[in-house]
Coordinates of N, CA and C in Angstrom, one line a residue:
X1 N -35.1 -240.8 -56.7 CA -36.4 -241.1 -57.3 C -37.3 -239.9 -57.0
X2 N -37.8 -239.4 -58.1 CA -38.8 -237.8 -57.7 C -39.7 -238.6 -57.3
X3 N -40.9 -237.9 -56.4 CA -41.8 -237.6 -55.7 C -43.4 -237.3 -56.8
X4 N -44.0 -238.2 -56.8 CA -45.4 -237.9 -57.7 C -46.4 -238.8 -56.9
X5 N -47.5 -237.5 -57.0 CA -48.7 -238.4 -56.2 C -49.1 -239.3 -57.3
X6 N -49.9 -240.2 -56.5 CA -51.2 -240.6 -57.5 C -51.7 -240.4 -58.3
X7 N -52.5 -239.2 -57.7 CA -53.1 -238.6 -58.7 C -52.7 -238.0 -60.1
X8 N -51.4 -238.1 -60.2 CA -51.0 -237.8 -61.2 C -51.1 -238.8 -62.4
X9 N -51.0 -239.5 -61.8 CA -51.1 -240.9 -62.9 C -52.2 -241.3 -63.1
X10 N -53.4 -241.0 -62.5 CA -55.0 -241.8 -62.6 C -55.9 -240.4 -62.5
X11 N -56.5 -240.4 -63.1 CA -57.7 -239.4 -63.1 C -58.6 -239.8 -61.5
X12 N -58.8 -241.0 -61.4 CA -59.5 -241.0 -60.3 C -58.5 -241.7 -58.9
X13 N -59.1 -240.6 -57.6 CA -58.6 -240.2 -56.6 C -58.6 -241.5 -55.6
X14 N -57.5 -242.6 -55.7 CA -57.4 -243.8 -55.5 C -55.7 -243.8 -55.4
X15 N -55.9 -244.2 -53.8 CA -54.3 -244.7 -53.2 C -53.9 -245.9 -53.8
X16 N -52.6 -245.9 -54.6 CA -52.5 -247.2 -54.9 C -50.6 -247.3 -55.0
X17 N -50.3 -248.8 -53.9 CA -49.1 -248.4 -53.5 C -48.3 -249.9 -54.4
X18 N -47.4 -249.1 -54.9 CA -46.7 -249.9 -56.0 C -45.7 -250.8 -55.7
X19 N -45.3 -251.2 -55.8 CA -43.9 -252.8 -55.4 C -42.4 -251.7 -55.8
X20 N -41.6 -252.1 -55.3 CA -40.8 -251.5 -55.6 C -39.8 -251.8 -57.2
X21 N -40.3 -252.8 -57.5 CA -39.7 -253.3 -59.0 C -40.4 -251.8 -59.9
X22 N -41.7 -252.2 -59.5 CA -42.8 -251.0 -60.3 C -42.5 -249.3 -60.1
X23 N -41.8 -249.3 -58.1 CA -41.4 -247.8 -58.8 C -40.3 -247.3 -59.0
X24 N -39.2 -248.2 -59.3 CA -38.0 -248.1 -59.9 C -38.4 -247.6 -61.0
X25 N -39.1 -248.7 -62.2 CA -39.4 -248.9 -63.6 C -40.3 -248.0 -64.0
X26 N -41.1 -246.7 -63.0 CA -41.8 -245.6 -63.0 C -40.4 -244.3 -63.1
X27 N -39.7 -244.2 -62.1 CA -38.5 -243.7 -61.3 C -39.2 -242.9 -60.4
X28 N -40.4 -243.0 -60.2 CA -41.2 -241.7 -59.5 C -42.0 -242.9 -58.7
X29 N -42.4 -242.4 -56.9 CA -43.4 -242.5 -56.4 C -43.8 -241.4 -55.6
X30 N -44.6 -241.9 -54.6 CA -45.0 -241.2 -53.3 C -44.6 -241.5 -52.1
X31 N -45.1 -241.0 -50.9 CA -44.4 -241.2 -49.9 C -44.6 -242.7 -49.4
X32 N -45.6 -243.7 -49.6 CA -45.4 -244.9 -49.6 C -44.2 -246.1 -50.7
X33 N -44.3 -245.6 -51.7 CA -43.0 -246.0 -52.2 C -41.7 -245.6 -52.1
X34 N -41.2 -244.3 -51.6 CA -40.1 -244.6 -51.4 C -39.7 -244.7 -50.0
X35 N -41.1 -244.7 -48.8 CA -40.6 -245.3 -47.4 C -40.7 -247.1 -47.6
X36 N -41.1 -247.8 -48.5 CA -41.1 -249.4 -48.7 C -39.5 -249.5 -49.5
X37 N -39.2 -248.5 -50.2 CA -37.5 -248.7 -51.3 C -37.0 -248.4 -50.3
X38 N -36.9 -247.5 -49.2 CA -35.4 -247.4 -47.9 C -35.6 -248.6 -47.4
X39 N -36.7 -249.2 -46.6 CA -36.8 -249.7 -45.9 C -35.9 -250.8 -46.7
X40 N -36.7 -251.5 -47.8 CA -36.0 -252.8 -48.2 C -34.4 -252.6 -48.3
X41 N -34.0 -251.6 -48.8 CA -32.7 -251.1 -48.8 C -31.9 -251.6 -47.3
X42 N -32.8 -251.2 -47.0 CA -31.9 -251.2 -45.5 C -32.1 -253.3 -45.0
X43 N -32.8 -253.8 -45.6 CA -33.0 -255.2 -45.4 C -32.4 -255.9 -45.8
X44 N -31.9 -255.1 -47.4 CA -31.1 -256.2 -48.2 C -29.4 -256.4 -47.3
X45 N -29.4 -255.2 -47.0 CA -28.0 -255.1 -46.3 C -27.7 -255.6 -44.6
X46 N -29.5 -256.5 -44.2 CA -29.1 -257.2 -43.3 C -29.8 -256.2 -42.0
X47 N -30.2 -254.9 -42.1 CA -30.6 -254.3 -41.3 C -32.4 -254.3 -40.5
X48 N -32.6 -254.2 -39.5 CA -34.1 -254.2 -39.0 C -34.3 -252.9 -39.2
X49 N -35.5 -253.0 -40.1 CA -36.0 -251.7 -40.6 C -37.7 -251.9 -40.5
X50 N -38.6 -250.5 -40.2 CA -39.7 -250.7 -40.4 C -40.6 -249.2 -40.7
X51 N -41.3 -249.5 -41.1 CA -42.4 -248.6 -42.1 C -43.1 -247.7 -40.8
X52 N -43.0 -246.6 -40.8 CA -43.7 -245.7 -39.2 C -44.8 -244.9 -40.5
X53 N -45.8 -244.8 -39.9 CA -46.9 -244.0 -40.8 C -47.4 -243.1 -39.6
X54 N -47.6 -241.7 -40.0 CA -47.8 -241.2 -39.0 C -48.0 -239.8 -39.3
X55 N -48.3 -238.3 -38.6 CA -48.2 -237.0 -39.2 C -46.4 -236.4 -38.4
X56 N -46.5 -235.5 -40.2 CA -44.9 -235.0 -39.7 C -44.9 -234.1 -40.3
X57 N -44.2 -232.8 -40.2 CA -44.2 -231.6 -40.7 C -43.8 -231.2 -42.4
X58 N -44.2 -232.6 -42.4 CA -44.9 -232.7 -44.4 C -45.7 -232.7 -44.7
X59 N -46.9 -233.3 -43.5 CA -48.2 -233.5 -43.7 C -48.7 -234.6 -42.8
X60 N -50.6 -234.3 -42.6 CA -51.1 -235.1 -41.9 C -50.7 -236.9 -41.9
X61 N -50.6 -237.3 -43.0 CA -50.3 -238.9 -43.1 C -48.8 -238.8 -44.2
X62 N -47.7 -239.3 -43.6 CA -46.7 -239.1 -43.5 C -45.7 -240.4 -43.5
X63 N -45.1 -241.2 -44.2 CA -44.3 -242.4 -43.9 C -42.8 -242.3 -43.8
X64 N -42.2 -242.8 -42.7 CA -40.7 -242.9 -42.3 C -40.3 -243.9 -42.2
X65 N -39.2 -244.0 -42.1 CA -38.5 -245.1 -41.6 C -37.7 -245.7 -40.6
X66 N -37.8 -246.4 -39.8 CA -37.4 -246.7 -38.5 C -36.6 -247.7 -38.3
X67 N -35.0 -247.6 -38.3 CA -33.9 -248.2 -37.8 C -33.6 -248.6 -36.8
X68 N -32.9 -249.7 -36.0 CA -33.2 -250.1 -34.8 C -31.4 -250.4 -34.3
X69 N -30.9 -250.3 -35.4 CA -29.2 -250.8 -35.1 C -28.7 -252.2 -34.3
X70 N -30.5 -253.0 -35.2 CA -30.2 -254.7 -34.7 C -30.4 -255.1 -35.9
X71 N -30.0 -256.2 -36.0 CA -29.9 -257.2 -37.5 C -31.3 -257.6 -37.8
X72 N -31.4 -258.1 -39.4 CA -32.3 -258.4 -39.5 C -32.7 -259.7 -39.0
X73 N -33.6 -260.3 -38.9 CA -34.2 -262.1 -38.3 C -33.5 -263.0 -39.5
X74 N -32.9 -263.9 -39.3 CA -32.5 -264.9 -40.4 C -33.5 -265.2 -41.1
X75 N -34.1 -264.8 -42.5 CA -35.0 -265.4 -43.1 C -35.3 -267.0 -43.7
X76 N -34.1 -267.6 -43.1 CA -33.9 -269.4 -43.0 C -34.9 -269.8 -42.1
X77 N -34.7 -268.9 -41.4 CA -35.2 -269.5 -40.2 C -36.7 -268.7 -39.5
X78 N -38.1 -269.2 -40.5 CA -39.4 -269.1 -39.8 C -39.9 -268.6 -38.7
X79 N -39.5 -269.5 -38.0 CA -40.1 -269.2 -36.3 C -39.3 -268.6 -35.4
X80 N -38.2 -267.7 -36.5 CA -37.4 -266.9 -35.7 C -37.9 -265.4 -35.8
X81 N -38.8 -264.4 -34.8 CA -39.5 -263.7 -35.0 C -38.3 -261.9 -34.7
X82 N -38.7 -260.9 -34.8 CA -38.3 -259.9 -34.5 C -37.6 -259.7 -33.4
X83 N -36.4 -259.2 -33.8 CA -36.1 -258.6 -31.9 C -36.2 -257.3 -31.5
X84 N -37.4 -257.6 -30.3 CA -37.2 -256.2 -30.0 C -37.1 -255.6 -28.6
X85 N -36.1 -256.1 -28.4 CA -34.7 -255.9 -27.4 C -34.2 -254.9 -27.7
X86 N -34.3 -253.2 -28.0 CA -34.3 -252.1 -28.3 C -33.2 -251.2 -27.4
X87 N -32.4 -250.2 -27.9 CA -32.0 -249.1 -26.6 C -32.4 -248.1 -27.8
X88 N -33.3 -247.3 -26.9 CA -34.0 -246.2 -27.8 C -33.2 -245.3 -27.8
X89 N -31.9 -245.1 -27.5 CA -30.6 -244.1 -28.1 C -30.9 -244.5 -29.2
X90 N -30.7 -245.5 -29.5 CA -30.2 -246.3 -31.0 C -31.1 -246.0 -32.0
X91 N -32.2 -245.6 -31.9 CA -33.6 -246.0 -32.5 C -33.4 -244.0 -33.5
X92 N -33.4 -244.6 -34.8 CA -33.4 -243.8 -35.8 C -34.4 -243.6 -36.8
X93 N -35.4 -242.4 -37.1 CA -36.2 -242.0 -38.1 C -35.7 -241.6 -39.3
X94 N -36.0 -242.0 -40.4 CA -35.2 -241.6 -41.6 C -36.8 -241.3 -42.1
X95 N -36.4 -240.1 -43.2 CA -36.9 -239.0 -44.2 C -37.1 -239.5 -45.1
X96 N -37.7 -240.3 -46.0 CA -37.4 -241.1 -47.5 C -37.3 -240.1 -48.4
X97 N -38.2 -239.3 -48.1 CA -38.2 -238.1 -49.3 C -37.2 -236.8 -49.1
X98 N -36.5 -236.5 -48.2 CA -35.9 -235.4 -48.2 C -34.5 -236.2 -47.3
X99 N -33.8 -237.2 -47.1 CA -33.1 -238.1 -46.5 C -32.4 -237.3 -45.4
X100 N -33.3 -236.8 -45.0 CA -32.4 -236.6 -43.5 C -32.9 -237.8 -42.5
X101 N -32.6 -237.7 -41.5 CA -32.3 -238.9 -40.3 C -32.5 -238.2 -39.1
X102 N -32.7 -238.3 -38.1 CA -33.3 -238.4 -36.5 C -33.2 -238.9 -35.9
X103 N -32.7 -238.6 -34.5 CA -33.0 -240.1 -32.9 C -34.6 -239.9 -33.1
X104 N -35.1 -240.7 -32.2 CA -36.5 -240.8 -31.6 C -36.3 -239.9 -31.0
X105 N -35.2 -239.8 -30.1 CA -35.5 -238.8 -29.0 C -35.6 -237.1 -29.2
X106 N -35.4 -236.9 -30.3 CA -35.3 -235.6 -30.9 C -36.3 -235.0 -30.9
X107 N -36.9 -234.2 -30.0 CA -38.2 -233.1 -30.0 C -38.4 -231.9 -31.4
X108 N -37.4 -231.6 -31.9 CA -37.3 -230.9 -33.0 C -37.6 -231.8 -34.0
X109 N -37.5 -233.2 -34.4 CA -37.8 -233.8 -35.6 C -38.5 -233.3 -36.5
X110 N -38.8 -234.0 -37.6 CA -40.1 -234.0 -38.4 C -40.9 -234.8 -38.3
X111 N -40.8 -235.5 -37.6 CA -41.9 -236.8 -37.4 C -42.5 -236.3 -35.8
X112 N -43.4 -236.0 -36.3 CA -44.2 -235.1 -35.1 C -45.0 -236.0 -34.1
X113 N -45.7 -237.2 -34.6 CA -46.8 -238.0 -34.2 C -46.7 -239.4 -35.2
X114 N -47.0 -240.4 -34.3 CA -46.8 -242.2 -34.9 C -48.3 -242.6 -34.3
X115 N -48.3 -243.0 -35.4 CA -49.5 -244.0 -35.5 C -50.2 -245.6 -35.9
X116 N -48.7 -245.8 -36.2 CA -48.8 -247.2 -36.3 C -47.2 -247.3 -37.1
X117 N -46.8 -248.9 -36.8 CA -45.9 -249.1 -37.2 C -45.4 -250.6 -37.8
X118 N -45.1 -250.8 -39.0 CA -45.1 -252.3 -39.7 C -43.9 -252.5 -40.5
X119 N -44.1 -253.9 -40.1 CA -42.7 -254.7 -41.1 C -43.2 -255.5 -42.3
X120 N -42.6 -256.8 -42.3 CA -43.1 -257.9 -43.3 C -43.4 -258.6 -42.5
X121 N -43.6 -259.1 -40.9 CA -44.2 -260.0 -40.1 C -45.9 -259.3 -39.5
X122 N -45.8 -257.9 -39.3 CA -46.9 -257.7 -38.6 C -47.0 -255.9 -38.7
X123 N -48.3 -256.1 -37.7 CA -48.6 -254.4 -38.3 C -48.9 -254.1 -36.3
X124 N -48.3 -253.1 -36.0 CA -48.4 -252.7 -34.5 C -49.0 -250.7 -34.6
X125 N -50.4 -250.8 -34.2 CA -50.8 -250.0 -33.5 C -50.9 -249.2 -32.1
X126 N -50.2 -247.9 -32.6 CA -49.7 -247.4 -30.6 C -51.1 -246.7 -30.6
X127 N -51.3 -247.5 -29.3 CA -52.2 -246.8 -28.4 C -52.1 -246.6 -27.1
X128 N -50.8 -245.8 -27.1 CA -50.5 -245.1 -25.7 C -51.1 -243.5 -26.0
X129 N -51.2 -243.1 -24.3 CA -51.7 -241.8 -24.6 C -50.8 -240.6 -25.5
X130 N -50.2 -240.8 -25.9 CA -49.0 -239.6 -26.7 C -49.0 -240.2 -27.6
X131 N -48.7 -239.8 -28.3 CA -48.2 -240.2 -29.8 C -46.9 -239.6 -30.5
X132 N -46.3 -238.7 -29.4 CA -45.2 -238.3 -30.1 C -44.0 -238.9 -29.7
X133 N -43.3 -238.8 -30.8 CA -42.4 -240.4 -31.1 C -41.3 -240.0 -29.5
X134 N -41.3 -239.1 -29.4 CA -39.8 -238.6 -28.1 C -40.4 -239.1 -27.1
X135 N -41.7 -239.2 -26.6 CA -42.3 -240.1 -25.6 C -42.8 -241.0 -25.6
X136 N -43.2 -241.7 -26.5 CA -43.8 -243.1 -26.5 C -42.5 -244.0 -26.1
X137 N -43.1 -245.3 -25.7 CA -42.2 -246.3 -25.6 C -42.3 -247.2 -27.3
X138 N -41.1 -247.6 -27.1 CA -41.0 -247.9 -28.5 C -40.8 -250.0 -28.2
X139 N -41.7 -250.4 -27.1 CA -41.2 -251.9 -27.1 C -42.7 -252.2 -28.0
X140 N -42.4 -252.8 -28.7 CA -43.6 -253.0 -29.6 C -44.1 -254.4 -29.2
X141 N -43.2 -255.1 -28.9 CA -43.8 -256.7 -28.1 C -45.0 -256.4 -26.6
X142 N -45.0 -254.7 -26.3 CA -45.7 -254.8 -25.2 C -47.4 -254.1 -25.6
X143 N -47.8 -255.2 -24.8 CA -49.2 -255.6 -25.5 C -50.1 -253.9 -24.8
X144 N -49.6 -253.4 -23.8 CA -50.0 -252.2 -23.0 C -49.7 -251.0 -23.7
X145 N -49.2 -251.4 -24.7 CA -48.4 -250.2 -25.5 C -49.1 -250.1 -26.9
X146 N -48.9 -251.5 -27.4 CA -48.7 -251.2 -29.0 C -49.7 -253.2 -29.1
X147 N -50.8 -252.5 -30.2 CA -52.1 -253.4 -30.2 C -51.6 -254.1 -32.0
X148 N -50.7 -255.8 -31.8 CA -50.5 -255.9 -33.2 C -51.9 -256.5 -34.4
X149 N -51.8 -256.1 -34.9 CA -52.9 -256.9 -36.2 C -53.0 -258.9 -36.0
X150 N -51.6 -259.4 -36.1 CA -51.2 -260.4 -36.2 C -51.5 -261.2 -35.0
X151 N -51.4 -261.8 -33.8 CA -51.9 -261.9 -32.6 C -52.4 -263.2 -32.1
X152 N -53.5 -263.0 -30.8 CA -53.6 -264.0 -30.3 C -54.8 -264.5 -30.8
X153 N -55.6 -263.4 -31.3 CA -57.0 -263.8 -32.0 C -57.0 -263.8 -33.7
X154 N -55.8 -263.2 -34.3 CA -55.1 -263.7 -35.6 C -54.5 -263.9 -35.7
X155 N -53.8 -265.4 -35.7 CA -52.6 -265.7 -35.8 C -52.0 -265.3 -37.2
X156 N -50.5 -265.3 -37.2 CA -50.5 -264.7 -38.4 C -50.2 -265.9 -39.3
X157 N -49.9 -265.0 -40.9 CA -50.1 -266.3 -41.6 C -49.1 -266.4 -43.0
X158 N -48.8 -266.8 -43.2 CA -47.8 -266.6 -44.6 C -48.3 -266.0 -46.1
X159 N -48.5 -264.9 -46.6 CA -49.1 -264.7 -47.9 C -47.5 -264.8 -48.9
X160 N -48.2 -265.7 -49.9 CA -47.4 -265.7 -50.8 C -47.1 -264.5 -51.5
X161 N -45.8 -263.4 -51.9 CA -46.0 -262.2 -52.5 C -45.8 -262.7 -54.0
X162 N -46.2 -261.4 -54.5 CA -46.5 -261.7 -56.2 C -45.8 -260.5 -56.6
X163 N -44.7 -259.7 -55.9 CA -43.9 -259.0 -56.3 C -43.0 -259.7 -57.1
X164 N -42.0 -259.1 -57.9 CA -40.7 -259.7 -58.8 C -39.5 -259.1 -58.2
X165 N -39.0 -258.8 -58.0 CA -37.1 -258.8 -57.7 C -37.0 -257.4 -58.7
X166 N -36.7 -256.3 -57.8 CA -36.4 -254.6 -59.2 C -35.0 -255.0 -59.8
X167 N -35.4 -254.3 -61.2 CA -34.4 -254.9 -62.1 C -33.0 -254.0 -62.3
X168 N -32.1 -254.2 -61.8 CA -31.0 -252.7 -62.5 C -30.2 -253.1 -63.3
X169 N -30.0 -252.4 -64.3 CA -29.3 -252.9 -65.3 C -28.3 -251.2 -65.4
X170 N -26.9 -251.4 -66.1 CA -26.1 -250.2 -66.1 C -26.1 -250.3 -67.5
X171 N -26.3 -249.1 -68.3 CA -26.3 -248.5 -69.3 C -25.1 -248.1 -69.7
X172 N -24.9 -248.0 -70.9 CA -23.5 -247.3 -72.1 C -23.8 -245.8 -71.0
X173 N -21.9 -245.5 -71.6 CA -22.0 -243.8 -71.3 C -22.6 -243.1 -72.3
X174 N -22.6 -243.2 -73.6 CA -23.7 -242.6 -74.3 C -25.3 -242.2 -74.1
X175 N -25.9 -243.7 -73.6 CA -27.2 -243.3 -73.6 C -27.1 -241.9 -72.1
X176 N -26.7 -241.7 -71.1 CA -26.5 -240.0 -70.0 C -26.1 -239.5 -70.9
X177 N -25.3 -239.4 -71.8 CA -24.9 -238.2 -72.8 C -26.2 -237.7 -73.2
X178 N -26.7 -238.3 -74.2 CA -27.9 -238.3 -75.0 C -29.0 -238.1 -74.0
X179 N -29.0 -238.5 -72.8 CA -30.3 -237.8 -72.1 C -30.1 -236.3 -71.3
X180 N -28.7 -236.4 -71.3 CA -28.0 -234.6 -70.9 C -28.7 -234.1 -72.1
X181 N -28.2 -234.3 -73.2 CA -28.2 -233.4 -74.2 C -30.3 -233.0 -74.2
X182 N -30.7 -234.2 -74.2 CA -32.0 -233.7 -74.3 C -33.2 -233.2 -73.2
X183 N -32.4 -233.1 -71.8 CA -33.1 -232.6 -71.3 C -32.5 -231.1 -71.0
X184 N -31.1 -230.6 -71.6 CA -31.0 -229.1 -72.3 C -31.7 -228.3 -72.9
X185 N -31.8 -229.4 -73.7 CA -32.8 -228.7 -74.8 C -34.1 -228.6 -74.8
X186 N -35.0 -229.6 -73.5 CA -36.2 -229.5 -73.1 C -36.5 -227.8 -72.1
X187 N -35.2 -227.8 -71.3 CA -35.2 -226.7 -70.4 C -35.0 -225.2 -71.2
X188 N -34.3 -225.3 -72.2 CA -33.9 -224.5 -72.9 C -35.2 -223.6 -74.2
X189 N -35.8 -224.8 -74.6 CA -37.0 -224.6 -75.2 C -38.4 -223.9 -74.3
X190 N -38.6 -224.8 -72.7 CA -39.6 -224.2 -71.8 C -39.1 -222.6 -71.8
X191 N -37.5 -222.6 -71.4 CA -37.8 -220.6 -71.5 C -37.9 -220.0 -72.1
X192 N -37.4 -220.5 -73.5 CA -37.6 -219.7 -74.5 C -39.6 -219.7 -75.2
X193 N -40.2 -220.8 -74.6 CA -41.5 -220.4 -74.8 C -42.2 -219.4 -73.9
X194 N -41.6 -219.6 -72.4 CA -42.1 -218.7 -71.3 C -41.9 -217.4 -72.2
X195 N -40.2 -216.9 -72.3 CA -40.4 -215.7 -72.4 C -41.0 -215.4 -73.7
X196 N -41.2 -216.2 -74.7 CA -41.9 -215.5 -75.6 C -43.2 -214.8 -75.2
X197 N -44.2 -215.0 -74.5 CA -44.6 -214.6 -74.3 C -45.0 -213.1 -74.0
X198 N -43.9 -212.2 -73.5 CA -43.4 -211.7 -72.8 C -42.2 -210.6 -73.6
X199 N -42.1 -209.6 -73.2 CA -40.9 -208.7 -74.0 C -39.9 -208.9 -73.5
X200 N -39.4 -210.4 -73.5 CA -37.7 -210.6 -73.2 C -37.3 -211.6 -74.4
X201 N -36.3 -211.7 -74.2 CA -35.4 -212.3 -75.3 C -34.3 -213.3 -74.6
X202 N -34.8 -214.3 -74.9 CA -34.1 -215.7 -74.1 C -32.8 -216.0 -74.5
X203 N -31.5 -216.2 -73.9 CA -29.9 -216.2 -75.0 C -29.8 -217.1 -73.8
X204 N -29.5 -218.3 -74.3 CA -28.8 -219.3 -73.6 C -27.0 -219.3 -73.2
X205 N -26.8 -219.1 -72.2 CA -25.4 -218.8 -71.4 C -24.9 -220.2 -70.9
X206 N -23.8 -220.7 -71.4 CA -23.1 -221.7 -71.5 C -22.6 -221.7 -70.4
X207 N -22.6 -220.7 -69.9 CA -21.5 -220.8 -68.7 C -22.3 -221.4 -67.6
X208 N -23.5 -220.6 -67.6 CA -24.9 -221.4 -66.5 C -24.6 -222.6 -66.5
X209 N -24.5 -223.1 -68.0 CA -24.7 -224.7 -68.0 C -23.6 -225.9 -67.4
X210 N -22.2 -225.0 -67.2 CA -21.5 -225.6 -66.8 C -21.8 -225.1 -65.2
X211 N -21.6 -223.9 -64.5 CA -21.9 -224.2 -62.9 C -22.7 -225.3 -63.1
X212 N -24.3 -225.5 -63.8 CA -25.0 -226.5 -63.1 C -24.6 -227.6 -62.7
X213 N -23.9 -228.1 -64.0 CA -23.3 -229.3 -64.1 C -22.4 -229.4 -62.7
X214 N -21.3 -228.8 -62.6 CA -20.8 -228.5 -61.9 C -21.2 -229.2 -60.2
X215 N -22.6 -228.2 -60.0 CA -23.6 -228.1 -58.5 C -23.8 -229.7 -58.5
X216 N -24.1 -230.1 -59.8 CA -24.9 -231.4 -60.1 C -24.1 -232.6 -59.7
X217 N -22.8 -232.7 -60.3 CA -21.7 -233.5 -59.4 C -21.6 -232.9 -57.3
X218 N -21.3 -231.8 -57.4 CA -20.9 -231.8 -56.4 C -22.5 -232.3 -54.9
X219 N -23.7 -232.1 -55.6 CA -24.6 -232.4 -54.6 C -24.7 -233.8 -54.0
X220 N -24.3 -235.2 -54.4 CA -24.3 -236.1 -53.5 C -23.6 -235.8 -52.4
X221 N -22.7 -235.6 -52.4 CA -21.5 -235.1 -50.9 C -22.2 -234.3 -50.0
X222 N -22.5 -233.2 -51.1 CA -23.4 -232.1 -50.6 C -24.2 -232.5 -49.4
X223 N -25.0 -233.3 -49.4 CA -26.5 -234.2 -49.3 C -26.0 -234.5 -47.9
X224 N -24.9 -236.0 -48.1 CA -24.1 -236.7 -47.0 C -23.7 -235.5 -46.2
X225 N -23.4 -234.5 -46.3 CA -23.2 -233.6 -45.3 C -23.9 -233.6 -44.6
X226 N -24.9 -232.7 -45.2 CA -25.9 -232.3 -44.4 C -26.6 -233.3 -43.6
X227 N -27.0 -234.7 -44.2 CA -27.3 -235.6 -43.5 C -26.8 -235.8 -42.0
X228 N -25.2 -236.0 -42.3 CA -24.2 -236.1 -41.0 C -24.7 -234.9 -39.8
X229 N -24.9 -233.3 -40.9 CA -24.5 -232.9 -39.7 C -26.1 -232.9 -38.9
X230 N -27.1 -233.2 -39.9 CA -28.4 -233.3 -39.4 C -28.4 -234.4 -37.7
X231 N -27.7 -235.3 -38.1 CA -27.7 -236.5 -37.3 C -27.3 -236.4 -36.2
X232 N -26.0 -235.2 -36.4 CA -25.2 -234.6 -34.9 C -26.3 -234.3 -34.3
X233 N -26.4 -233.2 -34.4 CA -27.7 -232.2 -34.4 C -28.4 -233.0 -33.3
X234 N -29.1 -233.7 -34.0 CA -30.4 -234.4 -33.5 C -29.7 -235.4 -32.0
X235 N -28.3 -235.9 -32.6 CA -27.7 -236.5 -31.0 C -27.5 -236.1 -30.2
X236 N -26.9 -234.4 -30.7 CA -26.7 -233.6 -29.3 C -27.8 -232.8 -28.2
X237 N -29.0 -233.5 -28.8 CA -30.0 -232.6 -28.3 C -30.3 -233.6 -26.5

């Protein structure tokens, strides 16, 4: 899913964070939509996941994702609340936007500083003196640590959501044919307008077109590599 601010879509300069049905059906968000698509991702499959907002060497306000390597709470069951019975080995930062992954414990990360951290039950504010994620404590049930929204003085409360369920549907091999073909010829047209401009003369090379293709299959694996070897990395530290 590319990466597009806001502002791209609204003239005026207004944060506005979409459902994930909405930014499938866009194919583009920002960093709050595609840290809400991992996270769910990681729910549908049963996993405790949660939304970290914070600065990271992307930028001052920054959203990650935070794996815990415990299950999710039985959604049957209400008054069955979060566990956070934690071994901060375990405890993983994920990249939405560039998918690499991190321990907590990793001083080299990209998640430089946390500043609050939420699920679907509650919203927890760290206000320990540090903020960088390698030293804080990460028990969020401790009230000396981490200050929740939800509480003793607001209990929490059930809001009904008015999201819909994202829709995927698999298309004919035709319709990827027909959008290969036309976004060749989108690419193909941009240079040949660039270089008009210009005393060059644009010849489209077939052969280019197959390496791409080529790069294009091979980059998912690509990716999972580097992910893996990111991961080492970050364990062996």
């Amino acid at each position: 899913v590319p990466y597009l601010e806001d502002s791209a879509l609204q003239k005026r300069r207004v944060d506005v964070w979409c459902t994930a049905a909405e930014t499938l059906h866009m194919a583009a968000g920002d960093g709050e939509e595609h840290a809400h698509l991992l996270a769910g991702y990681f729910m549908e499959i049963g996993q405790q996941a949660f939304v970290v907002m914070g600065a990271s060497t992307y930028g001052a306000k920054s959203m990650f994702v935070l794996t815990t390597g415990k299950l999710l709470a039985d959604p049957s069951q209400p008054g069955q609340g979060p566990d956070f019975v934690w071994n901060e080995l375990q405890l993983r930062l994920w990249n939405p936007l560039a998918g690499t992954v991190s321990s907590v414990k990793d001083a080299a990360a990209e998640m430089r500083e946390v500043g609050c951290v939420y699920d679907h039950t509650n919203i927890w504010a760290n206000t320990q003196v540090s903020a960088h994620p390698w030293e804080i404590h990460w028990q969020l049930n401790d009230p000396r640590m981490w200050r929740p929204f939800f509480g003793m003085q607001l209990a929490p409360r059930e809001i009904a959501t008015v999201q819909g369920p994202p829709g995927y549907a698999e298309r004919e091999e035709l319709f990827y044919e027909q959008l290969e073909t036309r976004v060749e010829e989108a690419v193909r047209d941009a240079l040949q307008k660039a270089r008009s401009l210009g005393a060059f003369v644009t010849k489209p090379d077939n052969k280019v077109s197959r390496v791409l293709k080529t790069l294009l299959r091979e980059m998912p694996a690509r990716m999972e590599a580097v992910a893996a070897a990111s991961l080492g990395a970050s364990l062996a530290l």
